[in-house]
């Protein structure tokens, strides 16, 4: 399922990114809403009450505020929304994980908005990241299936193997090298970074699996027929996007995060 999802969803994400900053940001705002809805279903067992639906809908706000060009208010919006969600859930249901759910829904979407917002390298940075995650998913699937061997973390994800993990890493590095060569930006450090992002992507996948197993849930939802939920399909991308944006921001700042990710 991850392979099919990668083949189908990755081009859709790239198409939205190609369309410009606003189409991409609006798509990500919608994804943030859906992820928060799925998170609530996992940790609370429901997401149908008005208060939860309001919290889910509000997760679009920080993403849009950031796209407008207001990073400070966007971060404050995430913090305020997370605190509000935590307090409401704590008082009403004795549930303590709604606040982290807001962060999980909003921050990866905001990370992608930041990368795409680089006027010169934004589209290239998003393409670089998507290629890494896409190749990591596909490489891991085929390596694990063909080679097999010891399980990576059977208590959390019984099907994942060490061979699949190394296959993910190699495929991600190869895909990154191909993209960098196509962009004329081939150099050693972005390729090393691609390996790191592959590991982070795999960790994101395992973390979501651990969350679902903790609450006895097989899929985050059935929003994607036959493939589970949105969280099930973007868990690796969410983690890798956060890591990539952190590197980009540290090296290029808010206005040149894409360059910070790609130029070494």
PDB file of C-alpha atoms in Angstrom:
ATOM      1  CA  UNK A   1       0.000   0.000   0.000  1.00  0.00           C
ATOM      2  CA  UNK A   2       2.831   2.412   0.768  1.00  0.00           C
ATOM      3  CA  UNK A   3       4.277   1.859  -2.712  1.00  0.00           C
ATOM      4  CA  UNK A   4       0.965   2.547  -4.431  1.00  0.00           C
ATOM      5  CA  UNK A   5       0.413   5.581  -2.238  1.00  0.00           C
ATOM      6  CA  UNK A   6       3.882   6.904  -3.005  1.00  0.00           C
ATOM      7  CA  UNK A   7       3.374   6.475  -6.743  1.00  0.00           C
ATOM      8  CA  UNK A   8      -0.038   8.180  -6.666  1.00  0.00           C
ATOM      9  CA  UNK A   9       0.275  10.794  -3.927  1.00  0.00           C
ATOM     10  CA  UNK A  10       3.819  12.062  -4.549  1.00  0.00           C
ATOM     11  CA  UNK A  11       2.957  13.449  -8.026  1.00  0.00           C
ATOM     12  CA  UNK A  12      -0.164  15.111  -6.582  1.00  0.00           C
ATOM     13  CA  UNK A  13       1.900  16.847  -3.906  1.00  0.00           C
ATOM     14  CA  UNK A  14       4.450  17.938  -6.497  1.00  0.00           C
ATOM     15  CA  UNK A  15       1.668  19.202  -8.758  1.00  0.00           C
ATOM     16  CA  UNK A  16       0.304  21.357  -5.942  1.00  0.00           C
ATOM     17  CA  UNK A  17       3.815  22.638  -5.231  1.00  0.00           C
ATOM     18  CA  UNK A  18       4.299  23.369  -8.936  1.00  0.00           C
ATOM     19  CA  UNK A  19       1.064  25.383  -8.904  1.00  0.00           C
ATOM     20  CA  UNK A  20       2.588  27.921  -6.544  1.00  0.00           C
ATOM     21  CA  UNK A  21       2.884  28.779  -2.892  1.00  0.00           C
ATOM     22  CA  UNK A  22      -0.838  29.329  -2.285  1.00  0.00           C
ATOM     23  CA  UNK A  23      -2.218  26.177  -3.913  1.00  0.00           C
ATOM     24  CA  UNK A  24       0.412  24.242  -1.983  1.00  0.00           C
ATOM     25  CA  UNK A  25      -0.337  26.021   1.297  1.00  0.00           C
ATOM     26  CA  UNK A  26      -4.088  25.505   0.956  1.00  0.00           C
ATOM     27  CA  UNK A  27      -3.580  21.819   0.261  1.00  0.00           C
ATOM     28  CA  UNK A  28      -1.372  21.552   3.352  1.00  0.00           C
ATOM     29  CA  UNK A  29      -3.925  23.427   5.461  1.00  0.00           C
ATOM     30  CA  UNK A  30      -6.539  20.858   4.447  1.00  0.00           C
ATOM     31  CA  UNK A  31      -4.125  18.036   5.272  1.00  0.00           C
ATOM     32  CA  UNK A  32      -3.506  19.541   8.722  1.00  0.00           C
ATOM     33  CA  UNK A  33      -7.252  19.520   9.405  1.00  0.00           C
ATOM     34  CA  UNK A  34      -7.587  15.886   8.332  1.00  0.00           C
ATOM     35  CA  UNK A  35      -4.547  14.776  10.324  1.00  0.00           C
ATOM     36  CA  UNK A  36      -5.929  16.385  13.485  1.00  0.00           C
ATOM     37  CA  UNK A  37      -9.277  14.696  12.887  1.00  0.00           C
ATOM     38  CA  UNK A  38      -7.562  11.321  12.539  1.00  0.00           C
ATOM     39  CA  UNK A  39      -5.395  11.951  15.591  1.00  0.00           C
ATOM     40  CA  UNK A  40      -8.502  12.611  17.672  1.00  0.00           C
ATOM     41  CA  UNK A  41     -10.099   9.402  16.412  1.00  0.00           C
ATOM     42  CA  UNK A  42      -7.008   7.474  17.504  1.00  0.00           C
ATOM     43  CA  UNK A  43      -6.481   8.937  20.980  1.00  0.00           C
ATOM     44  CA  UNK A  44     -10.133   9.629  21.888  1.00  0.00           C
ATOM     45  CA  UNK A  45     -11.993   7.106  19.778  1.00  0.00           C
ATOM     46  CA  UNK A  46     -14.130   9.830  18.212  1.00  0.00           C
ATOM     47  CA  UNK A  47     -13.851  13.186  16.458  1.00  0.00           C
ATOM     48  CA  UNK A  48     -17.513  13.947  15.849  1.00  0.00           C
ATOM     49  CA  UNK A  49     -18.309  16.379  18.671  1.00  0.00           C
ATOM     50  CA  UNK A  50     -18.430  20.132  17.914  1.00  0.00           C
ATOM     51  CA  UNK A  51     -15.468  21.067  20.129  1.00  0.00           C
ATOM     52  CA  UNK A  52     -13.170  18.553  18.460  1.00  0.00           C
ATOM     53  CA  UNK A  53     -14.340  19.511  14.990  1.00  0.00           C
ATOM     54  CA  UNK A  54     -13.629  23.156  15.827  1.00  0.00           C
ATOM     55  CA  UNK A  55     -10.114  22.267  16.961  1.00  0.00           C
ATOM     56  CA  UNK A  56      -9.562  20.263  13.785  1.00  0.00           C
ATOM     57  CA  UNK A  57     -10.750  23.113  11.587  1.00  0.00           C
ATOM     58  CA  UNK A  58      -8.612  25.605  13.471  1.00  0.00           C
ATOM     59  CA  UNK A  59      -5.484  23.632  12.550  1.00  0.00           C
ATOM     60  CA  UNK A  60      -5.685  25.269   9.130  1.00  0.00           C
ATOM     61  CA  UNK A  61      -5.152  28.708  10.664  1.00  0.00           C
ATOM     62  CA  UNK A  62      -1.411  28.517  11.523  1.00  0.00           C
ATOM     63  CA  UNK A  63      -0.631  27.113   8.068  1.00  0.00           C
ATOM     64  CA  UNK A  64      -2.473  29.945   6.314  1.00  0.00           C
ATOM     65  CA  UNK A  65      -1.021  32.586   8.642  1.00  0.00           C
ATOM     66  CA  UNK A  66       2.471  31.327   7.837  1.00  0.00           C
ATOM     67  CA  UNK A  67       1.717  31.377   4.109  1.00  0.00           C
ATOM     68  CA  UNK A  68       0.688  35.034   4.453  1.00  0.00           C
ATOM     69  CA  UNK A  69       4.204  35.707   5.716  1.00  0.00           C
ATOM     70  CA  UNK A  70       3.705  35.923   9.476  1.00  0.00           C
ATOM     71  CA  UNK A  71       5.883  33.212  11.040  1.00  0.00           C
ATOM     72  CA  UNK A  72       5.732  34.612  14.572  1.00  0.00           C
ATOM     73  CA  UNK A  73       1.927  34.734  14.796  1.00  0.00           C
ATOM     74  CA  UNK A  74       1.771  31.315  13.124  1.00  0.00           C
ATOM     75  CA  UNK A  75       3.920  29.760  15.848  1.00  0.00           C
ATOM     76  CA  UNK A  76       1.867  31.500  18.535  1.00  0.00           C
ATOM     77  CA  UNK A  77      -1.298  30.171  16.907  1.00  0.00           C
ATOM     78  CA  UNK A  78       0.028  26.612  17.103  1.00  0.00           C
ATOM     79  CA  UNK A  79       1.006  27.052  20.742  1.00  0.00           C
ATOM     80  CA  UNK A  80      -2.341  28.583  21.683  1.00  0.00           C
ATOM     81  CA  UNK A  81      -4.325  25.978  19.796  1.00  0.00           C
ATOM     82  CA  UNK A  82      -2.300  23.129  21.321  1.00  0.00           C
ATOM     83  CA  UNK A  83      -2.825  24.510  24.820  1.00  0.00           C
ATOM     84  CA  UNK A  84      -6.546  24.976  24.231  1.00  0.00           C
ATOM     85  CA  UNK A  85      -6.939  21.475  22.807  1.00  0.00           C
ATOM     86  CA  UNK A  86      -5.050  20.005  25.753  1.00  0.00           C
ATOM     87  CA  UNK A  87      -7.161  21.822  28.339  1.00  0.00           C
ATOM     88  CA  UNK A  88     -10.470  20.964  26.695  1.00  0.00           C
ATOM     89  CA  UNK A  89      -9.584  17.282  26.337  1.00  0.00           C
ATOM     90  CA  UNK A  90      -8.086  17.094  29.814  1.00  0.00           C
ATOM     91  CA  UNK A  91     -11.166  18.520  31.506  1.00  0.00           C
ATOM     92  CA  UNK A  92     -13.715  16.678  29.398  1.00  0.00           C
ATOM     93  CA  UNK A  93     -12.171  13.273  28.648  1.00  0.00           C
ATOM     94  CA  UNK A  94      -9.031  13.013  30.792  1.00  0.00           C
ATOM     95  CA  UNK A  95      -7.126  12.675  27.503  1.00  0.00           C
ATOM     96  CA  UNK A  96      -3.662  14.253  27.476  1.00  0.00           C
ATOM     97  CA  UNK A  97      -2.489  13.810  23.887  1.00  0.00           C
ATOM     98  CA  UNK A  98      -4.647  16.328  22.025  1.00  0.00           C
ATOM     99  CA  UNK A  99      -2.060  19.091  22.426  1.00  0.00           C
ATOM    100  CA  UNK A 100       0.705  17.042  20.783  1.00  0.00           C
ATOM    101  CA  UNK A 101      -1.815  16.175  18.085  1.00  0.00           C
ATOM    102  CA  UNK A 102      -2.109  19.839  17.150  1.00  0.00           C
ATOM    103  CA  UNK A 103       1.667  20.053  16.840  1.00  0.00           C
ATOM    104  CA  UNK A 104       1.747  16.884  14.739  1.00  0.00           C
ATOM    105  CA  UNK A 105      -0.967  18.209  12.447  1.00  0.00           C
ATOM    106  CA  UNK A 106       0.354  21.744  12.008  1.00  0.00           C
ATOM    107  CA  UNK A 107       4.146  21.751  12.227  1.00  0.00           C
ATOM    108  CA  UNK A 108       4.975  19.410   9.301  1.00  0.00           C
ATOM    109  CA  UNK A 109       2.554  21.335   7.081  1.00  0.00           C
ATOM    110  CA  UNK A 110       4.193  24.582   8.157  1.00  0.00           C
ATOM    111  CA  UNK A 111       7.624  23.094   7.490  1.00  0.00           C
ATOM    112  CA  UNK A 112       6.641  22.388   3.890  1.00  0.00           C
ATOM    113  CA  UNK A 113       5.203  25.896   3.521  1.00  0.00           C
ATOM    114  CA  UNK A 114       8.526  27.321   4.704  1.00  0.00           C
ATOM    115  CA  UNK A 115      10.514  25.245   2.211  1.00  0.00           C
ATOM    116  CA  UNK A 116       8.187  26.107  -0.677  1.00  0.00           C
ATOM    117  CA  UNK A 117       8.272  29.782   0.305  1.00  0.00           C
ATOM    118  CA  UNK A 118      11.872  30.174  -0.875  1.00  0.00           C
ATOM    119  CA  UNK A 119      11.339  32.132  -4.128  1.00  0.00           C
ATOM    120  CA  UNK A 120      14.382  30.660  -5.880  1.00  0.00           C
ATOM    121  CA  UNK A 121      14.808  27.137  -4.505  1.00  0.00           C
ATOM    122  CA  UNK A 122      11.433  26.390  -2.911  1.00  0.00           C
ATOM    123  CA  UNK A 123      10.052  24.108  -5.597  1.00  0.00           C
ATOM    124  CA  UNK A 124      13.390  22.312  -5.950  1.00  0.00           C
ATOM    125  CA  UNK A 125      13.615  21.788  -2.184  1.00  0.00           C
ATOM    126  CA  UNK A 126      10.131  20.281  -2.024  1.00  0.00           C
ATOM    127  CA  UNK A 127      10.917  18.047  -4.998  1.00  0.00           C
ATOM    128  CA  UNK A 128      14.170  16.950  -3.352  1.00  0.00           C
ATOM    129  CA  UNK A 129      12.350  16.044  -0.137  1.00  0.00           C
ATOM    130  CA  UNK A 130       9.473  14.253  -1.859  1.00  0.00           C
ATOM    131  CA  UNK A 131      11.913  12.225  -3.971  1.00  0.00           C
ATOM    132  CA  UNK A 132      13.771  11.095  -0.844  1.00  0.00           C
ATOM    133  CA  UNK A 133      10.636   9.996   1.009  1.00  0.00           C
ATOM    134  CA  UNK A 134       9.105   8.435  -2.112  1.00  0.00           C
ATOM    135  CA  UNK A 135      12.252   6.450  -2.906  1.00  0.00           C
ATOM    136  CA  UNK A 136      12.684   5.485   0.737  1.00  0.00           C
ATOM    137  CA  UNK A 137       9.195   3.976   0.864  1.00  0.00           C
ATOM    138  CA  UNK A 138       9.574   2.074  -2.395  1.00  0.00           C
ATOM    139  CA  UNK A 139      13.157   0.943  -1.772  1.00  0.00           C
ATOM    140  CA  UNK A 140      12.278  -0.284   1.697  1.00  0.00           C
ATOM    141  CA  UNK A 141       9.289  -2.238   0.447  1.00  0.00           C
ATOM    142  CA  UNK A 142      11.142  -4.107  -2.275  1.00  0.00           C
ATOM    143  CA  UNK A 143      14.312  -4.714  -0.254  1.00  0.00           C
ATOM    144  CA  UNK A 144      12.293  -6.073   2.643  1.00  0.00           C
ATOM    145  CA  UNK A 145      10.216  -8.263   0.377  1.00  0.00           C
ATOM    146  CA  UNK A 146      13.074  -9.671  -1.701  1.00  0.00           C
ATOM    147  CA  UNK A 147      15.754  -9.986   0.982  1.00  0.00           C
ATOM    148  CA  UNK A 148      13.754 -10.366   4.188  1.00  0.00           C
ATOM    149  CA  UNK A 149      15.745 -11.221   7.296  1.00  0.00           C
ATOM    150  CA  UNK A 150      15.583 -10.001  10.901  1.00  0.00           C
ATOM    151  CA  UNK A 151      12.749  -7.707  11.913  1.00  0.00           C
ATOM    152  CA  UNK A 152      13.510  -4.076  12.648  1.00  0.00           C
ATOM    153  CA  UNK A 153      11.059  -3.563  15.526  1.00  0.00           C
ATOM    154  CA  UNK A 154       8.542  -6.414  15.592  1.00  0.00           C
ATOM    155  CA  UNK A 155       6.686  -5.147  18.653  1.00  0.00           C
ATOM    156  CA  UNK A 156       5.669  -2.016  16.739  1.00  0.00           C
ATOM    157  CA  UNK A 157       5.797  -2.936  13.057  1.00  0.00           C
ATOM    158  CA  UNK A 158       5.969  -6.716  12.502  1.00  0.00           C
ATOM    159  CA  UNK A 159       6.586  -6.523   8.752  1.00  0.00           C
ATOM    160  CA  UNK A 160       9.531  -4.121   8.700  1.00  0.00           C
ATOM    161  CA  UNK A 161      13.012  -5.636   8.393  1.00  0.00           C
ATOM    162  CA  UNK A 162      16.568  -4.389   8.694  1.00  0.00           C
ATOM    163  CA  UNK A 163      17.098  -5.165   5.016  1.00  0.00           C
ATOM    164  CA  UNK A 164      14.112  -2.968   4.205  1.00  0.00           C
ATOM    165  CA  UNK A 165      15.565  -0.165   6.292  1.00  0.00           C
ATOM    166  CA  UNK A 166      18.899  -0.310   4.484  1.00  0.00           C
ATOM    167  CA  UNK A 167      17.059  -0.556   1.172  1.00  0.00           C
ATOM    168  CA  UNK A 168      15.181   2.614   2.077  1.00  0.00           C
ATOM    169  CA  UNK A 169      18.437   4.373   2.864  1.00  0.00           C
ATOM    170  CA  UNK A 170      20.142   3.369  -0.384  1.00  0.00           C
ATOM    171  CA  UNK A 171      17.120   4.211  -2.526  1.00  0.00           C
ATOM    172  CA  UNK A 172      16.776   7.622  -0.889  1.00  0.00           C
ATOM    173  CA  UNK A 173      20.443   8.441  -1.484  1.00  0.00           C
ATOM    174  CA  UNK A 174      20.192   7.345  -5.122  1.00  0.00           C
ATOM    175  CA  UNK A 175      17.039   9.404  -5.687  1.00  0.00           C
ATOM    176  CA  UNK A 176      18.579  12.452  -4.044  1.00  0.00           C
ATOM    177  CA  UNK A 177      21.695  12.165  -6.197  1.00  0.00           C
ATOM    178  CA  UNK A 178      19.534  11.956  -9.326  1.00  0.00           C
ATOM    179  CA  UNK A 179      17.492  15.024  -8.360  1.00  0.00           C
ATOM    180  CA  UNK A 180      20.578  17.017  -7.411  1.00  0.00           C
ATOM    181  CA  UNK A 181      22.279  16.101 -10.689  1.00  0.00           C
ATOM    182  CA  UNK A 182      19.164  17.175 -12.591  1.00  0.00           C
ATOM    183  CA  UNK A 183      19.203  20.504 -10.760  1.00  0.00           C
ATOM    184  CA  UNK A 184      22.941  20.966 -11.274  1.00  0.00           C
ATOM    185  CA  UNK A 185      23.483  21.008  -7.501  1.00  0.00           C
ATOM    186  CA  UNK A 186      25.218  17.677  -6.974  1.00  0.00           C
ATOM    187  CA  UNK A 187      27.561  17.728  -3.979  1.00  0.00           C
ATOM    188  CA  UNK A 188      28.387  15.337  -1.134  1.00  0.00           C
ATOM    189  CA  UNK A 189      26.619  16.972   1.813  1.00  0.00           C
ATOM    190  CA  UNK A 190      23.065  17.018   0.413  1.00  0.00           C
ATOM    191  CA  UNK A 191      23.485  13.318  -0.366  1.00  0.00           C
ATOM    192  CA  UNK A 192      24.536  12.662   3.234  1.00  0.00           C
ATOM    193  CA  UNK A 193      21.531  14.721   4.294  1.00  0.00           C
ATOM    194  CA  UNK A 194      19.308  12.521   2.119  1.00  0.00           C
ATOM    195  CA  UNK A 195      20.439   9.472   4.075  1.00  0.00           C
ATOM    196  CA  UNK A 196      19.637  11.241   7.318  1.00  0.00           C
ATOM    197  CA  UNK A 197      16.198  12.267   6.040  1.00  0.00           C
ATOM    198  CA  UNK A 198      15.498   8.674   5.028  1.00  0.00           C
ATOM    199  CA  UNK A 199      16.244   7.534   8.577  1.00  0.00           C
ATOM    200  CA  UNK A 200      14.014  10.287   9.971  1.00  0.00           C
ATOM    201  CA  UNK A 201      11.251   9.280   7.560  1.00  0.00           C
ATOM    202  CA  UNK A 202      11.466   5.680   8.735  1.00  0.00           C
ATOM    203  CA  UNK A 203      11.390   6.852  12.349  1.00  0.00           C
ATOM    204  CA  UNK A 204       8.239   8.841  11.610  1.00  0.00           C
ATOM    205  CA  UNK A 205       6.605   5.752  10.164  1.00  0.00           C
ATOM    206  CA  UNK A 206       7.520   3.711  13.242  1.00  0.00           C
ATOM    207  CA  UNK A 207       6.333   6.443  15.608  1.00  0.00           C
ATOM    208  CA  UNK A 208       2.899   6.511  14.001  1.00  0.00           C
ATOM    209  CA  UNK A 209       2.753   2.719  14.118  1.00  0.00           C
ATOM    210  CA  UNK A 210       3.610   2.839  17.827  1.00  0.00           C
ATOM    211  CA  UNK A 211       0.852   5.375  18.452  1.00  0.00           C
ATOM    212  CA  UNK A 212      -1.756   3.256  16.678  1.00  0.00           C
ATOM    213  CA  UNK A 213      -0.614   0.116  18.463  1.00  0.00           C
ATOM    214  CA  UNK A 214      -0.785   1.934  21.804  1.00  0.00           C
ATOM    215  CA  UNK A 215      -4.466   2.670  21.186  1.00  0.00           C
ATOM    216  CA  UNK A 216      -5.304  -0.583  19.414  1.00  0.00           C
ATOM    217  CA  UNK A 217      -5.992   1.022  16.036  1.00  0.00           C
ATOM    218  CA  UNK A 218      -5.072  -0.559  12.710  1.00  0.00           C
ATOM    219  CA  UNK A 219      -5.530   2.488  10.445  1.00  0.00           C
ATOM    220  CA  UNK A 220      -5.823   6.169  11.280  1.00  0.00           C
ATOM    221  CA  UNK A 221      -9.085   6.277   9.296  1.00  0.00           C
ATOM    222  CA  UNK A 222     -10.585   5.011   6.059  1.00  0.00           C
ATOM    223  CA  UNK A 223     -10.400   8.318   4.209  1.00  0.00           C
ATOM    224  CA  UNK A 224      -8.295   6.703   1.468  1.00  0.00           C
ATOM    225  CA  UNK A 225     -10.222   3.557   0.478  1.00  0.00           C
ATOM    226  CA  UNK A 226      -8.019   0.494   0.739  1.00  0.00           C
ATOM    227  CA  UNK A 227      -5.083   2.513   2.038  1.00  0.00           C
ATOM    228  CA  UNK A 228      -6.120   3.714   5.491  1.00  0.00           C
ATOM    229  CA  UNK A 229      -5.923   7.352   6.468  1.00  0.00           C
ATOM    230  CA  UNK A 230      -3.945  10.460   5.664  1.00  0.00           C
ATOM    231  CA  UNK A 231      -1.647   9.908   8.649  1.00  0.00           C
ATOM    232  CA  UNK A 232      -0.875   6.405   7.412  1.00  0.00           C
ATOM    233  CA  UNK A 233       0.359   7.809   4.125  1.00  0.00           C
ATOM    234  CA  UNK A 234       2.304  10.880   5.262  1.00  0.00           C
ATOM    235  CA  UNK A 235       3.880   9.731   8.534  1.00  0.00           C
ATOM    236  CA  UNK A 236       7.348   9.524   7.024  1.00  0.00           C
ATOM    237  CA  UNK A 237       6.972  12.763   5.063  1.00  0.00           C
ATOM    238  CA  UNK A 238       5.806  14.615   8.170  1.00  0.00           C
ATOM    239  CA  UNK A 239       8.926  13.690  10.123  1.00  0.00           C
ATOM    240  CA  UNK A 240      11.289  14.288   7.204  1.00  0.00           C
ATOM    241  CA  UNK A 241       9.694  17.665   6.439  1.00  0.00           C
ATOM    242  CA  UNK A 242      10.314  18.848   9.991  1.00  0.00           C
ATOM    243  CA  UNK A 243      13.950  17.767   9.820  1.00  0.00           C
ATOM    244  CA  UNK A 244      14.473  19.274   6.358  1.00  0.00           C
ATOM    245  CA  UNK A 245      12.913  22.597   7.326  1.00  0.00           C
ATOM    246  CA  UNK A 246      15.008  22.732  10.490  1.00  0.00           C
ATOM    247  CA  UNK A 247      18.174  22.344   8.423  1.00  0.00           C
ATOM    248  CA  UNK A 248      16.943  24.843   5.844  1.00  0.00           C
ATOM    249  CA  UNK A 249      16.008  27.428   8.464  1.00  0.00           C
ATOM    250  CA  UNK A 250      19.283  27.019  10.344  1.00  0.00           C
ATOM    251  CA  UNK A 251      21.313  27.582   7.182  1.00  0.00           C
ATOM    252  CA  UNK A 252      19.156  29.894   5.088  1.00  0.00           C
ATOM    253  CA  UNK A 253      16.630  31.573   7.348  1.00  0.00           C
ATOM    254  CA  UNK A 254      12.891  31.908   6.795  1.00  0.00           C
ATOM    255  CA  UNK A 255      13.209  33.485   3.348  1.00  0.00           C
ATOM    256  CA  UNK A 256      15.782  31.047   1.947  1.00  0.00           C
ATOM    257  CA  UNK A 257      15.116  27.734   3.674  1.00  0.00           C
ATOM    258  CA  UNK A 258      15.106  25.905   0.342  1.00  0.00           C
ATOM    259  CA  UNK A 259      18.559  27.221  -0.460  1.00  0.00           C
ATOM    260  CA  UNK A 260      19.711  26.290   3.027  1.00  0.00           C
ATOM    261  CA  UNK A 261      18.606  22.734   2.388  1.00  0.00           C
ATOM    262  CA  UNK A 262      20.138  22.350  -1.076  1.00  0.00           C
ATOM    263  CA  UNK A 263      23.220  24.592  -1.266  1.00  0.00           C
ATOM    264  CA  UNK A 264      26.304  23.479   0.659  1.00  0.00           C
TER     265      UNK A 264
END
